[in-house]
Tab-separated table of C-alpha atoms and ligand atoms in Angstrom:
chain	number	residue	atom	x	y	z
A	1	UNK	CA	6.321	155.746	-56.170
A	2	UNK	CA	9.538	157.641	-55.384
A	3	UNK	CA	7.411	160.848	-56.905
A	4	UNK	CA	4.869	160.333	-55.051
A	5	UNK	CA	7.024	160.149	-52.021
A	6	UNK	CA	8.597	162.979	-52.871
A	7	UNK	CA	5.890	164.690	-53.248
A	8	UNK	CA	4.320	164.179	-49.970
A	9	UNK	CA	7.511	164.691	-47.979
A	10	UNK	CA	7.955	167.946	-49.803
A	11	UNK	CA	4.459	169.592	-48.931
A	12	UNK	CA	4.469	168.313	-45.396
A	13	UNK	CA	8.375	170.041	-44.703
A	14	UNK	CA	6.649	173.096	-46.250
A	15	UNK	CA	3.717	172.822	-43.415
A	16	UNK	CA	1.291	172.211	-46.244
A	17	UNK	CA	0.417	168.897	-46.264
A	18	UNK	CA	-0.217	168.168	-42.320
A	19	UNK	CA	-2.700	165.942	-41.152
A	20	UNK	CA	-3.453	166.516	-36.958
A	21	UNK	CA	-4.632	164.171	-34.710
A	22	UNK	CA	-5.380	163.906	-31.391
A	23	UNK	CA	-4.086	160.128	-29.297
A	24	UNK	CA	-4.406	159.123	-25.818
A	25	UNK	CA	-1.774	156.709	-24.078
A	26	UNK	CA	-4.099	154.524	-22.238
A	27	UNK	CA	-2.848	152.053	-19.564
A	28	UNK	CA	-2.293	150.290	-16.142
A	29	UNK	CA	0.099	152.386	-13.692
A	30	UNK	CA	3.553	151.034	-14.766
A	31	UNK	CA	2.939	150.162	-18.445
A	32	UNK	CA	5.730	152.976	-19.419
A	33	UNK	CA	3.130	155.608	-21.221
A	34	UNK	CA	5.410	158.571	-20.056
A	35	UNK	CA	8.910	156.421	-20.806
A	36	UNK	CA	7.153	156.132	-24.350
A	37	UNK	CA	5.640	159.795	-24.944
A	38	UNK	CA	8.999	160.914	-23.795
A	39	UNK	CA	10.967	158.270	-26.042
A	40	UNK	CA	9.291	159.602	-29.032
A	41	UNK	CA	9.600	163.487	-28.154
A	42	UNK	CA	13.466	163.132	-27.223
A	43	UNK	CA	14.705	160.246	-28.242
A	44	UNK	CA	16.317	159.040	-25.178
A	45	UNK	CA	15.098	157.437	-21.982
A	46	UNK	CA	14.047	159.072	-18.528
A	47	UNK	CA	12.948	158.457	-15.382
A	48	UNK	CA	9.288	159.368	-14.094
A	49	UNK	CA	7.500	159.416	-11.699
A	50	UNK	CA	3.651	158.413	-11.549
A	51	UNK	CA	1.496	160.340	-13.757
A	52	UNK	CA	-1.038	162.192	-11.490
A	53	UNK	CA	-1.995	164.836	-14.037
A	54	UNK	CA	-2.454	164.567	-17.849
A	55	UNK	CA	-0.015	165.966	-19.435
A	56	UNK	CA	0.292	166.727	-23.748
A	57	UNK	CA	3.164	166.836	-26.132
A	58	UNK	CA	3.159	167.649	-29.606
A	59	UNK	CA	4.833	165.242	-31.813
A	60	UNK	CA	5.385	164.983	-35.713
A	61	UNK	CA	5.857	161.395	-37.055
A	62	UNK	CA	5.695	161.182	-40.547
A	63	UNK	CA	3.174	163.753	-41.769
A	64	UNK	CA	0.989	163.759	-39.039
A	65	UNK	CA	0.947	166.052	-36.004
A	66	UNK	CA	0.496	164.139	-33.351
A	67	UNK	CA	-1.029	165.865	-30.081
A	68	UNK	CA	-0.354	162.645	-27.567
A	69	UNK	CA	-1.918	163.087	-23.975
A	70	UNK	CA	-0.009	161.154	-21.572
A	71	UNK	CA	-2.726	159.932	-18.675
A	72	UNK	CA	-1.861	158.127	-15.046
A	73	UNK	CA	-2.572	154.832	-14.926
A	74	UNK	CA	-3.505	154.269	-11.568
A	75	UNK	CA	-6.856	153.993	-10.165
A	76	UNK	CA	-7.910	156.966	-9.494
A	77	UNK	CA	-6.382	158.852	-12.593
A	78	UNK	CA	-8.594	156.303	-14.588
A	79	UNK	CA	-11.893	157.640	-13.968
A	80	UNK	CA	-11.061	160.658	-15.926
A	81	UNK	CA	-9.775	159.141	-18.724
A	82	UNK	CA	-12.948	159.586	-20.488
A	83	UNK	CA	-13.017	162.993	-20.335
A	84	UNK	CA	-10.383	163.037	-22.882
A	85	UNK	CA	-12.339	160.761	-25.439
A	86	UNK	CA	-13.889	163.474	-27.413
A	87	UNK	CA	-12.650	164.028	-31.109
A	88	UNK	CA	-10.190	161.093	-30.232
A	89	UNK	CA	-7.866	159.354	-33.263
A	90	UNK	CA	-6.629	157.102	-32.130
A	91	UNK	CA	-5.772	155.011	-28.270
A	92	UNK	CA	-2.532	153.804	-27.865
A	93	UNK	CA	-3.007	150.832	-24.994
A	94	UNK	CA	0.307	149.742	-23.308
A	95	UNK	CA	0.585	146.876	-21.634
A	96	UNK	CA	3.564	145.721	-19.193
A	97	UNK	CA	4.208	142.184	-20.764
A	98	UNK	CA	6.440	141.223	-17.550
A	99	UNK	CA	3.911	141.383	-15.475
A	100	UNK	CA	0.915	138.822	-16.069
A	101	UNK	CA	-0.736	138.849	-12.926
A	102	UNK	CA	-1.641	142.179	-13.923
A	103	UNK	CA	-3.985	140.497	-17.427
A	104	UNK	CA	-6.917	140.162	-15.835
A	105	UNK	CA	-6.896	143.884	-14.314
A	106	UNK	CA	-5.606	145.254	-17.693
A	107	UNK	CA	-7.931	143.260	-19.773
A	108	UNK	CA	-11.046	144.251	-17.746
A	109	UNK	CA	-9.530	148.318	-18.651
A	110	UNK	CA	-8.954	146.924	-22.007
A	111	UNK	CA	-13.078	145.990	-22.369
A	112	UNK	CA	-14.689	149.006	-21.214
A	113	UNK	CA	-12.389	150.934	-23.671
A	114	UNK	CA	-13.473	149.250	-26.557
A	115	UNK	CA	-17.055	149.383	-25.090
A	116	UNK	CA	-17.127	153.175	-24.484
A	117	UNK	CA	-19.308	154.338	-27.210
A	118	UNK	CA	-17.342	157.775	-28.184
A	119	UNK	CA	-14.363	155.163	-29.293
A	120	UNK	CA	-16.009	152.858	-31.295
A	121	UNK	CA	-14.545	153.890	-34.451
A	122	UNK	CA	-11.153	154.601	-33.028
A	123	UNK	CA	-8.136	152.625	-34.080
A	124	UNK	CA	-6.529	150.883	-30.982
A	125	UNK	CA	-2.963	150.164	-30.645
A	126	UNK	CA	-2.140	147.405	-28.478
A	127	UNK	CA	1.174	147.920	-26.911
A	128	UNK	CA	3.237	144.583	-25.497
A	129	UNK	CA	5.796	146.586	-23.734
A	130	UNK	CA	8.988	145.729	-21.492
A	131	UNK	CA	10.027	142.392	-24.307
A	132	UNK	CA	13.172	143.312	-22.634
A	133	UNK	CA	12.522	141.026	-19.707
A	134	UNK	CA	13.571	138.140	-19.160
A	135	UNK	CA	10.012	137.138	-17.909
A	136	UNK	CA	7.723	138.699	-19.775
A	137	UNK	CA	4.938	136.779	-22.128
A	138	UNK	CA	5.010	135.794	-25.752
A	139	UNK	CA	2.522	137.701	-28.252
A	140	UNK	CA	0.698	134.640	-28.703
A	141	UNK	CA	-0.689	134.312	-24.462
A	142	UNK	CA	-0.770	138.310	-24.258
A	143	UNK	CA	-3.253	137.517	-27.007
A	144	UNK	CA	-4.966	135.154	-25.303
A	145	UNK	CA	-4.531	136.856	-21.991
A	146	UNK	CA	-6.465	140.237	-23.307
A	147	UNK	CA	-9.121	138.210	-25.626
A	148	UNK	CA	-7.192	139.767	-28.901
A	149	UNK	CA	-6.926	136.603	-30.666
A	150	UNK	CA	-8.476	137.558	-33.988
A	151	UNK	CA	-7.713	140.766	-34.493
A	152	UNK	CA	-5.857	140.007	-38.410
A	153	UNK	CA	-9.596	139.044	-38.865
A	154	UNK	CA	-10.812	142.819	-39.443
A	155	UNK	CA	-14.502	141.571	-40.408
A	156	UNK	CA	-15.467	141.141	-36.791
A	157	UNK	CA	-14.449	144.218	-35.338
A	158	UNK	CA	-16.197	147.436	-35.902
A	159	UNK	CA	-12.294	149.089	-35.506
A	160	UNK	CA	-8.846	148.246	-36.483
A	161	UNK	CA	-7.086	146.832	-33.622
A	162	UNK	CA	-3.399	145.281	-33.985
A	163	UNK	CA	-1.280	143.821	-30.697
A	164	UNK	CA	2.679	145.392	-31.098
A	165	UNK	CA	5.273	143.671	-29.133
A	166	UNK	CA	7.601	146.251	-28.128
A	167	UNK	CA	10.349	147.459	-25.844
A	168	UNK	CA	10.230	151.369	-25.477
A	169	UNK	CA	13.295	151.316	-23.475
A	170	UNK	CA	15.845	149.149	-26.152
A	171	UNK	CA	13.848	151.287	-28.918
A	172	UNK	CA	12.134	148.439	-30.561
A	173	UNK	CA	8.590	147.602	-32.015
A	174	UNK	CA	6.805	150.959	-31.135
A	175	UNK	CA	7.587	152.761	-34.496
A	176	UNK	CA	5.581	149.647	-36.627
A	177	UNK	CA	2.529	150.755	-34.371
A	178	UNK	CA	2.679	154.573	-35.071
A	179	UNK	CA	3.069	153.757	-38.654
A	180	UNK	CA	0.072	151.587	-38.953
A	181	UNK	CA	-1.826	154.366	-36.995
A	182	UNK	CA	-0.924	156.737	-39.270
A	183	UNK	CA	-2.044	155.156	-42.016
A	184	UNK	CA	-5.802	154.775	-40.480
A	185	UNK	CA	-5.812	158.771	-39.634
B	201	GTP	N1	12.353	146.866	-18.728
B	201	GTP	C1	11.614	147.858	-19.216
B	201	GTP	N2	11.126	148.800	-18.401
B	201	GTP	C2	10.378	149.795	-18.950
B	201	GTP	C3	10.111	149.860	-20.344
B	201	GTP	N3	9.340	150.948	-20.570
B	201	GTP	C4	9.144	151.524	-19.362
B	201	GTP	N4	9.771	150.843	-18.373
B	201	GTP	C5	9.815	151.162	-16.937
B	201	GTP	O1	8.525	151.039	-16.383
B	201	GTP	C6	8.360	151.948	-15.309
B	201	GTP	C7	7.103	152.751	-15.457
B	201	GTP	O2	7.218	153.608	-16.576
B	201	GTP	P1	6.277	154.889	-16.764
B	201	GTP	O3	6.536	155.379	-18.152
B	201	GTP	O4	6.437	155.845	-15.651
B	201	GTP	O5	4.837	154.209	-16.679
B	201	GTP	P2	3.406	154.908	-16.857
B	201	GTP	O6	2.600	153.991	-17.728
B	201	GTP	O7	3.573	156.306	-17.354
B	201	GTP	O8	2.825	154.873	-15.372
B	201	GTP	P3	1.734	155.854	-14.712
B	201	GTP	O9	2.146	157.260	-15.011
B	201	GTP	O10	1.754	155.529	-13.256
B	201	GTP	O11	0.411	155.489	-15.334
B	201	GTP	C8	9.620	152.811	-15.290
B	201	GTP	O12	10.483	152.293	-14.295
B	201	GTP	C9	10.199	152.602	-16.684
B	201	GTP	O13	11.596	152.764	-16.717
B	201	GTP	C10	10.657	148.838	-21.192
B	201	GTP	O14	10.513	148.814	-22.415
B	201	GTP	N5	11.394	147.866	-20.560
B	202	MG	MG1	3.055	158.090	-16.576
């Protein structure tokens, strides 16, 4: 195991051993997409405004290069999310746990994701975000809330599909979902 290890992390420092792939930070306005993309790229926290334009970053986690597009949440910056669905990897879904009267909105984006035909074999990670707060939900009703109660039970999905709890802004829970994404790309 430590060989293999080696191995691997050897190639992919020399460049030669790289897998690419291309992920989409889905979400309602607010979720903290940008906090996250930006989280990952520099390691610390910043402030943002609304995303009105896509924006991409290139990240490396692990051995994969990551090429993460950062979409607005809101409304309007929806409708073009599916113009970035093509040759998709993988969606990363956030979802602002403090804020539940927000489910029902967010689970009806949720749905016509995992409807929309050019994603049906995409791997979806769910992200619980803001844990931080005081007031936001357990996993257990986000679960509920979003209809993601049997996702452990793989046989009745046509794609892997896993809720994270996290907190992008105390740095906790977002790493277990890259590295369970990575290991479906
Ligand atoms: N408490 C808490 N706040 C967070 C966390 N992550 C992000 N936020 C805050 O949530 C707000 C929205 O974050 P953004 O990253 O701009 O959200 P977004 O999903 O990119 O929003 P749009 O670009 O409008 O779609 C900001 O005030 C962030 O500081 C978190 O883990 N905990
Ligand atoms: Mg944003």
């Amino acid at each position: 195991m430590f060989v293999f290890d080696w191995f691997w992390s050897v190639l992919s420092a020399l460049g030669l051993y790289q897998k690419n792939a291309k992920i989409v930070f889905l979400g309602l306005d607010d979720a903290g997409k940008t906090t996250l993309l930006h989280m990952l790229r520099d390691n610390h926290l910043s402030v943002h405004f609304p995303t009105q334009k896509p924006t991409m970053e290139e990240l490396t986690i692990g051995s994969i290069k990551f090429r993460a597009y950062d979409m607005g949440g809101h409304l309007q910056a929806r409708k073009i999310w599916k113009e970035y669905f093509l040759e998709v990897n993988a969606v990363v879904f956030l979802v602002d746990t403090s804020n539940p009267a927000r489910f029902p909105e967010c689970k009806k984006e949720l749905d016509s994701l995992l409807e929309a035909e050019e994603l049906r074999k995409v791997p979806f990670a769910i992200l619980g975000n803001k844990i931080d707060n005081l007031n936001s939900v357990t996993e257990e009703e986000l679960r509920r809330a979003l209809g993601l109660m049997q996702t452990y039970n793989q046989a009745t999905y046509a794609r892997p599909i896993e809720v994270f709890m996290c907190s992008v802004v105390k740095r906790i829970g977002y790493k277990e979902a890259f590295n369970w994404l990575s290991q479906l790309i």
